[in-house]
């Protein structure tokens, strides 16, 4: 493990690490923000999953989350969005391959060898983070777009593992939209039954834990109707009485300006659960 960035930020430290991932079979970069409270004892951790085309840099440089993490004493962990390296498979286009891991364990060639982002986020990354005495095992998860899909599906599939979950502009029904159909077909094959295990709108129907979900969605989001379709998830939640607060925010698009505008409220939402 190597620390490759170390910058003072709101009384704490914004670091970036490179570490070996055995699950992914490559080196990975991860942004970790340590709030000032981490110098005095273990702090809870919010895992942030970024969207298509992102690395760890997008969130740590654009969201402005560190100010709120410092207020609430929360460690922020922002991993890269796919395996990386010259021997890792890739594809034309921004929505498949590197930068587009979709937080699944691929079963199809040429992806299966490295594209195991689900196991990386659920198991390997927390084990690495929590080996640091500054981090406790109280976890929350959030993300944006493809990362919102990751946060929702991972929380729904792992009852008891996360104290809270939220998402910005998530892909809530990947089996029903072009981004998801392309990625799930490539990574999991043509059998749509396999896709359901990574589709929040399907998973919520049988969720055993009623973890309240906070979603913010911009009404001026350029991907809203074609790729995101939050109403599909809202209807599924209503059908099974799963607690969901879906906030449609007038004027906001899909960008990090939107995330920066509401990240403080999301971190307060997570802090209430993590510090309860
Ligand atoms: N038009 C873009 C499409 C990629 C894009 O918008 N990526 C979003 C996430 S979309 C869903 O996962 C993003 O977070 N971009 C990084 C940023 O800093 O804004 C393109 O063609 O690249």
GROMACS .gro file of C-alpha atoms and ligand atoms in nm:
model
  298
    1UNK     CA    1   0.000   0.000   0.000
    2UNK     CA    2   0.132   0.342  -0.095
    3UNK     CA    3   0.002   0.688  -0.004
    4UNK     CA    4   0.021   0.894  -0.322
    5UNK     CA    5  -0.160   1.213  -0.208
    6UNK     CA    6  -0.178   1.378   0.136
    7UNK     CA    7  -0.341   1.719   0.172
    8UNK     CA    8  -0.471   1.908   0.474
    9UNK     CA    9  -0.844   1.968   0.436
   10UNK     CA   10  -1.097   2.111   0.687
   11UNK     CA   11  -0.879   2.016   0.981
   12UNK     CA   12  -0.832   1.660   0.857
   13UNK     CA   13  -0.652   1.493   0.567
   14UNK     CA   14  -0.753   1.412   0.212
   15UNK     CA   15  -0.537   1.118   0.111
   16UNK     CA   16  -0.520   0.896  -0.196
   17UNK     CA   17  -0.378   0.545  -0.170
   18UNK     CA   18  -0.273   0.285  -0.420
   19UNK     CA   19  -0.323  -0.069  -0.292
   20UNK     CA   20  -0.316  -0.417  -0.434
   21UNK     CA   21  -0.659  -0.575  -0.487
   22UNK     CA   22  -0.643  -0.954  -0.492
   23UNK     CA   23  -1.015  -0.967  -0.583
   24UNK     CA   24  -0.967  -0.749  -0.891
   25UNK     CA   25  -0.618  -0.870  -0.975
   26UNK     CA   26  -0.478  -0.519  -1.014
   27UNK     CA   27  -0.366  -0.213  -0.822
   28UNK     CA   28  -0.646   0.026  -0.724
   29UNK     CA   29  -0.650   0.390  -0.621
   30UNK     CA   30  -0.879   0.502  -0.338
   31UNK     CA   31  -0.951   0.844  -0.192
   32UNK     CA   32  -0.977   0.847   0.188
   33UNK     CA   33  -1.073   1.157   0.385
   34UNK     CA   34  -0.982   1.146   0.755
   35UNK     CA   35  -1.176   1.404   0.959
   36UNK     CA   36  -1.001   1.570   1.255
   37UNK     CA   37  -1.186   1.338   1.497
   38UNK     CA   38  -0.996   1.039   1.352
   39UNK     CA   39  -0.688   1.145   1.546
   40UNK     CA   40  -0.872   1.082   1.874
   41UNK     CA   41  -1.046   0.751   1.806
   42UNK     CA   42  -1.221   0.532   1.549
   43UNK     CA   43  -1.468   0.706   1.318
   44UNK     CA   44  -1.754   0.556   1.113
   45UNK     CA   45  -1.707   0.528   0.737
   46UNK     CA   46  -1.916   0.645   0.442
   47UNK     CA   47  -1.835   0.457   0.121
   48UNK     CA   48  -1.897   0.666  -0.191
   49UNK     CA   49  -1.942   0.494  -0.528
   50UNK     CA   50  -1.885   0.715  -0.830
   51UNK     CA   51  -2.041   0.703  -1.174
   52UNK     CA   52  -1.942   0.629  -1.531
   53UNK     CA   53  -1.603   0.764  -1.642
   54UNK     CA   54  -1.498   0.851  -1.285
   55UNK     CA   55  -1.190   0.772  -1.083
   56UNK     CA   56  -1.151   0.848  -0.713
   57UNK     CA   57  -1.067   1.207  -0.813
   58UNK     CA   58  -1.413   1.321  -0.924
   59UNK     CA   59  -1.571   1.293  -0.581
   60UNK     CA   60  -1.279   1.418  -0.376
   61UNK     CA   61  -1.221   1.726  -0.595
   62UNK     CA   62  -1.578   1.823  -0.693
   63UNK     CA   63  -1.834   1.722  -0.428
   64UNK     CA   64  -1.712   1.939  -0.141
   65UNK     CA   65  -1.797   1.658   0.099
   66UNK     CA   66  -1.496   1.699   0.329
   67UNK     CA   67  -1.642   2.007   0.504
   68UNK     CA   68  -1.944   1.802   0.621
   69UNK     CA   69  -1.743   1.489   0.700
   70UNK     CA   70  -1.525   1.703   0.926
   71UNK     CA   71  -1.834   1.844   1.101
   72UNK     CA   72  -1.977   1.498   1.168
   73UNK     CA   73  -1.656   1.302   1.223
   74UNK     CA   74  -1.702   1.064   0.930
   75UNK     CA   75  -1.431   0.902   0.717
   76UNK     CA   76  -1.506   0.919   0.342
   77UNK     CA   77  -1.384   0.636   0.121
   78UNK     CA   78  -1.406   0.692  -0.256
   79UNK     CA   79  -1.271   0.407  -0.469
   80UNK     CA   80  -1.212   0.397  -0.844
   81UNK     CA   81  -1.500   0.265  -1.058
   82UNK     CA   82  -1.339  -0.036  -1.226
   83UNK     CA   83  -1.026  -0.247  -1.234
   84UNK     CA   84  -0.736  -0.079  -1.413
   85UNK     CA   85  -0.420  -0.179  -1.592
   86UNK     CA   86  -0.289  -0.283  -1.933
   87UNK     CA   87  -0.406  -0.643  -1.895
   88UNK     CA   88  -0.762  -0.543  -1.797
   89UNK     CA   89  -1.027  -0.580  -2.068
   90UNK     CA   90  -1.185  -0.265  -2.207
   91UNK     CA   91  -1.440  -0.163  -2.470
   92UNK     CA   92  -1.519   0.126  -2.697
   93UNK     CA   93  -1.740   0.385  -2.533
   94UNK     CA   94  -1.755   0.529  -2.184
   95UNK     CA   95  -2.029   0.299  -2.055
   96UNK     CA   96  -1.854  -0.042  -2.060
   97UNK     CA   97  -1.515  -0.159  -1.938
   98UNK     CA   98  -1.271   0.068  -1.761
   99UNK     CA   99  -1.453   0.337  -1.567
  100UNK     CA  100  -1.776   0.140  -1.592
  101UNK     CA  101  -1.751  -0.162  -1.361
  102UNK     CA  102  -2.119  -0.133  -1.257
  103UNK     CA  103  -2.039  -0.286  -0.915
  104UNK     CA  104  -2.111  -0.643  -1.030
  105UNK     CA  105  -1.911  -0.967  -1.038
  106UNK     CA  106  -1.878  -1.041  -1.409
  107UNK     CA  107  -1.930  -1.400  -1.522
  108UNK     CA  108  -1.864  -1.353  -1.895
  109UNK     CA  109  -1.546  -1.330  -2.101
  110UNK     CA  110  -1.340  -1.119  -2.137
  111UNK     CA  111  -1.460  -0.953  -1.815
  112UNK     CA  112  -1.474  -1.230  -1.553
  113UNK     CA  113  -1.105  -1.227  -1.460
  114UNK     CA  114  -1.088  -0.868  -1.328
  115UNK     CA  115  -1.438  -0.720  -1.315
  116UNK     CA  116  -1.542  -0.816  -0.961
  117UNK     CA  117  -1.631  -0.475  -0.827
  118UNK     CA  118  -1.915  -0.612  -0.612
  119UNK     CA  119  -1.680  -0.828  -0.404
  120UNK     CA  120  -1.424  -0.551  -0.394
  121UNK     CA  121  -1.669  -0.295  -0.251
  122UNK     CA  122  -1.854  -0.530  -0.014
  123UNK     CA  123  -1.560  -0.726   0.128
  124UNK     CA  124  -1.205  -0.640   0.026
  125UNK     CA  125  -1.219  -0.261   0.047
  126UNK     CA  126  -1.385  -0.247   0.394
  127UNK     CA  127  -1.139  -0.505   0.526
  128UNK     CA  128  -0.854  -0.286   0.402
  129UNK     CA  129  -1.011   0.034   0.542
  130UNK     CA  130  -1.104  -0.116   0.878
  131UNK     CA  131  -0.754  -0.250   0.936
  132UNK     CA  132  -0.673   0.116   1.010
  133UNK     CA  133  -0.743   0.191   1.379
  134UNK     CA  134  -0.887   0.529   1.271
  135UNK     CA  135  -1.185   0.348   1.113
  136UNK     CA  136  -1.467   0.172   1.292
  137UNK     CA  137  -1.689  -0.097   1.139
  138UNK     CA  138  -1.994   0.134   1.131
  139UNK     CA  139  -2.060   0.170   0.758
  140UNK     CA  140  -2.282   0.378   0.532
  141UNK     CA  141  -2.298   0.376   0.154
  142UNK     CA  142  -2.390   0.630  -0.112
  143UNK     CA  143  -2.313   0.705  -0.473
  144UNK     CA  144  -2.400   0.878  -0.797
  145UNK     CA  145  -2.566   0.741  -1.110
  146UNK     CA  146  -2.389   0.407  -1.178
  147UNK     CA  147  -2.256   0.448  -0.823
  148UNK     CA  148  -2.608   0.515  -0.694
  149UNK     CA  149  -2.708   0.185  -0.851
  150UNK     CA  150  -2.411   0.027  -0.673
  151UNK     CA  151  -2.501   0.178  -0.337
  152UNK     CA  152  -2.867   0.073  -0.355
  153UNK     CA  153  -2.800  -0.282  -0.474
  154UNK     CA  154  -2.518  -0.342  -0.229
  155UNK     CA  155  -2.723  -0.215   0.068
  156UNK     CA  156  -3.027  -0.418  -0.037
  157UNK     CA  157  -2.821  -0.736  -0.082
  158UNK     CA  158  -2.639  -0.707   0.250
  159UNK     CA  159  -2.887  -0.656   0.534
  160UNK     CA  160  -2.719  -0.546   0.855
  161UNK     CA  161  -2.394  -0.446   0.686
  162UNK     CA  162  -2.472  -0.073   0.639
  163UNK     CA  163  -2.636   0.164   0.885
  164UNK     CA  164  -2.769   0.390   0.609
  165UNK     CA  165  -2.792   0.430   0.233
  166UNK     CA  166  -2.850   0.719  -0.007
  167UNK     CA  167  -2.804   0.798  -0.373
  168UNK     CA  168  -2.785   1.083  -0.621
  169UNK     CA  169  -2.947   1.030  -0.961
  170UNK     CA  170  -2.916   0.650  -0.939
  171UNK     CA  171  -2.971   0.402  -1.220
  172UNK     CA  172  -3.252   0.233  -1.026
  173UNK     CA  173  -3.363  -0.021  -1.285
  174UNK     CA  174  -3.060  -0.122  -1.495
  175UNK     CA  175  -3.248  -0.412  -1.654
  176UNK     CA  176  -3.485  -0.161  -1.815
  177UNK     CA  177  -3.253   0.115  -1.945
  178UNK     CA  178  -2.982   0.126  -2.215
  179UNK     CA  179  -2.679   0.182  -1.987
  180UNK     CA  180  -2.777  -0.113  -1.770
  181UNK     CA  181  -2.887  -0.343  -2.050
  182UNK     CA  182  -2.553  -0.297  -2.228
  183UNK     CA  183  -2.342  -0.351  -1.914
  184UNK     CA  184  -2.540  -0.636  -1.760
  185UNK     CA  185  -2.557  -0.825  -2.091
  186UNK     CA  186  -2.179  -0.792  -2.132
  187UNK     CA  187  -2.081  -0.874  -1.775
  188UNK     CA  188  -2.350  -1.132  -1.688
  189UNK     CA  189  -2.467  -1.271  -2.023
  190UNK     CA  190  -2.807  -1.269  -2.193
  191UNK     CA  191  -3.008  -1.437  -1.913
  192UNK     CA  192  -3.207  -1.155  -1.755
  193UNK     CA  193  -3.266  -1.364  -1.444
  194UNK     CA  194  -2.897  -1.306  -1.362
  195UNK     CA  195  -2.943  -0.931  -1.401
  196UNK     CA  196  -3.213  -0.917  -1.131
  197UNK     CA  197  -2.955  -0.977  -0.856
  198UNK     CA  198  -2.803  -0.639  -0.947
  199UNK     CA  199  -3.124  -0.443  -1.008
  200UNK     CA  200  -3.248  -0.231  -0.716
  201UNK     CA  201  -3.604  -0.224  -0.846
  202UNK     CA  202  -3.608  -0.604  -0.842
  203UNK     CA  203  -3.413  -0.646  -0.518
  204UNK     CA  204  -3.632  -0.415  -0.310
  205UNK     CA  205  -3.930  -0.642  -0.372
  206UNK     CA  206  -3.778  -0.907  -0.145
  207UNK     CA  207  -3.564  -0.694   0.089
  208UNK     CA  208  -3.562  -0.833   0.441
  209UNK     CA  209  -3.430  -0.514   0.601
  210UNK     CA  210  -3.635  -0.194   0.571
  211UNK     CA  211  -3.336   0.041   0.569
  212UNK     CA  212  -3.472   0.391   0.486
  213UNK     CA  213  -3.345   0.513   0.147
  214UNK     CA  214  -3.276   0.877   0.059
  215UNK     CA  215  -3.256   0.965  -0.312
  216UNK     CA  216  -3.203   1.308  -0.466
  217UNK     CA  217  -3.277   1.342  -0.837
  218UNK     CA  218  -3.242   1.655  -1.050
  219UNK     CA  219  -3.545   1.736  -1.262
  220UNK     CA  220  -3.325   1.888  -1.535
  221UNK     CA  221  -3.103   1.578  -1.548
  222UNK     CA  222  -3.024   1.499  -1.910
  223UNK     CA  223  -3.038   1.124  -1.835
  224UNK     CA  224  -3.359   1.127  -1.630
  225UNK     CA  225  -3.609   0.976  -1.875
  226UNK     CA  226  -3.381   0.745  -2.072
  227UNK     CA  227  -3.146   0.602  -1.808
  228UNK     CA  228  -3.259   0.680  -1.453
  229UNK     CA  229  -3.640   0.658  -1.425
  230UNK     CA  230  -3.668   0.687  -1.044
  231UNK     CA  231  -4.044   0.635  -1.059
  232UNK     CA  232  -3.984   0.266  -1.132
  233UNK     CA  233  -3.806   0.230  -0.799
  234UNK     CA  234  -4.060   0.448  -0.620
  235UNK     CA  235  -4.344   0.223  -0.736
  236UNK     CA  236  -4.155  -0.091  -0.630
  237UNK     CA  237  -4.087   0.058  -0.285
  238UNK     CA  238  -4.452   0.158  -0.245
  239UNK     CA  239  -4.567  -0.192  -0.339
  240UNK     CA  240  -4.371  -0.349  -0.052
  241UNK     CA  241  -4.390  -0.054   0.191
  242UNK     CA  242  -4.013   0.005   0.181
  243UNK     CA  243  -3.926   0.349   0.327
  244UNK     CA  244  -3.804   0.581   0.048
  245UNK     CA  245  -3.759   0.958   0.043
  246UNK     CA  246  -3.728   1.052  -0.325
  247UNK     CA  247  -3.666   1.424  -0.366
  248UNK     CA  248  -3.709   1.564  -0.716
  249UNK     CA  249  -3.495   1.879  -0.724
  250UNK     CA  250  -3.607   2.142  -0.978
  251UNK     CA  251  -3.339   2.285  -1.207
  252UNK     CA  252  -3.057   2.045  -1.122
  253UNK     CA  253  -2.876   1.838  -1.384
  254UNK     CA  254  -2.663   1.521  -1.359
  255UNK     CA  255  -2.338   1.694  -1.269
  256UNK     CA  256  -2.128   1.729  -0.957
  257UNK     CA  257  -2.278   2.079  -0.911
  258UNK     CA  258  -2.594   1.891  -0.811
  259UNK     CA  259  -2.405   1.658  -0.579
  260UNK     CA  260  -2.220   1.950  -0.418
  261UNK     CA  261  -2.553   2.122  -0.354
  262UNK     CA  262  -2.698   1.836  -0.147
  263UNK     CA  263  -2.401   1.633  -0.022
  264UNK     CA  264  -2.420   1.808   0.315
  265UNK     CA  265  -2.775   1.683   0.366
  266UNK     CA  266  -2.675   1.330   0.266
  267UNK     CA  267  -2.384   1.329   0.508
  268UNK     CA  268  -2.616   1.453   0.785
  269UNK     CA  269  -2.855   1.168   0.695
  270UNK     CA  270  -2.571   0.916   0.729
  271UNK     CA  271  -2.431   1.078   1.043
  272UNK     CA  272  -2.765   1.041   1.219
  273UNK     CA  273  -2.754   0.665   1.161
  274UNK     CA  274  -2.381   0.616   1.209
  275UNK     CA  275  -2.364   0.808   1.533
  276UNK     CA  276  -2.694   0.677   1.679
  277LIG     N1  277  -2.141   1.262  -2.116
  277LIG     C1  278  -2.046   1.192  -2.038
  277LIG     C2  279  -2.115   1.075  -1.976
  277LIG     C3  280  -2.048   1.035  -1.852
  277LIG     C4  281  -2.106   1.102  -1.729
  277LIG     O1  282  -2.191   1.187  -1.733
  277LIG     N2  283  -2.057   1.054  -1.615
  277LIG     C5  284  -2.110   1.099  -1.490
  277LIG     C6  285  -2.175   0.982  -1.423
  277LIG     S1  286  -2.301   0.916  -1.530
  277LIG     C7  287  -2.352   0.769  -1.460
  277LIG     O2  288  -2.286   0.692  -1.400
  277LIG     C8  289  -1.999   1.155  -1.403
  277LIG     O3  290  -2.001   1.146  -1.283
  277LIG     N3  291  -1.902   1.218  -1.471
  277LIG     C9  292  -1.784   1.271  -1.404
  277LIG    C10  293  -1.793   1.415  -1.362
  277LIG     O4  294  -1.698   1.461  -1.298
  277LIG     O5  295  -1.895   1.483  -1.391
  277LIG    C11  296  -1.930   1.149  -2.121
  277LIG     O6  297  -1.949   1.132  -2.239
  277LIG     O7  298  -1.820   1.130  -2.067
   0.00000   0.00000   0.00000
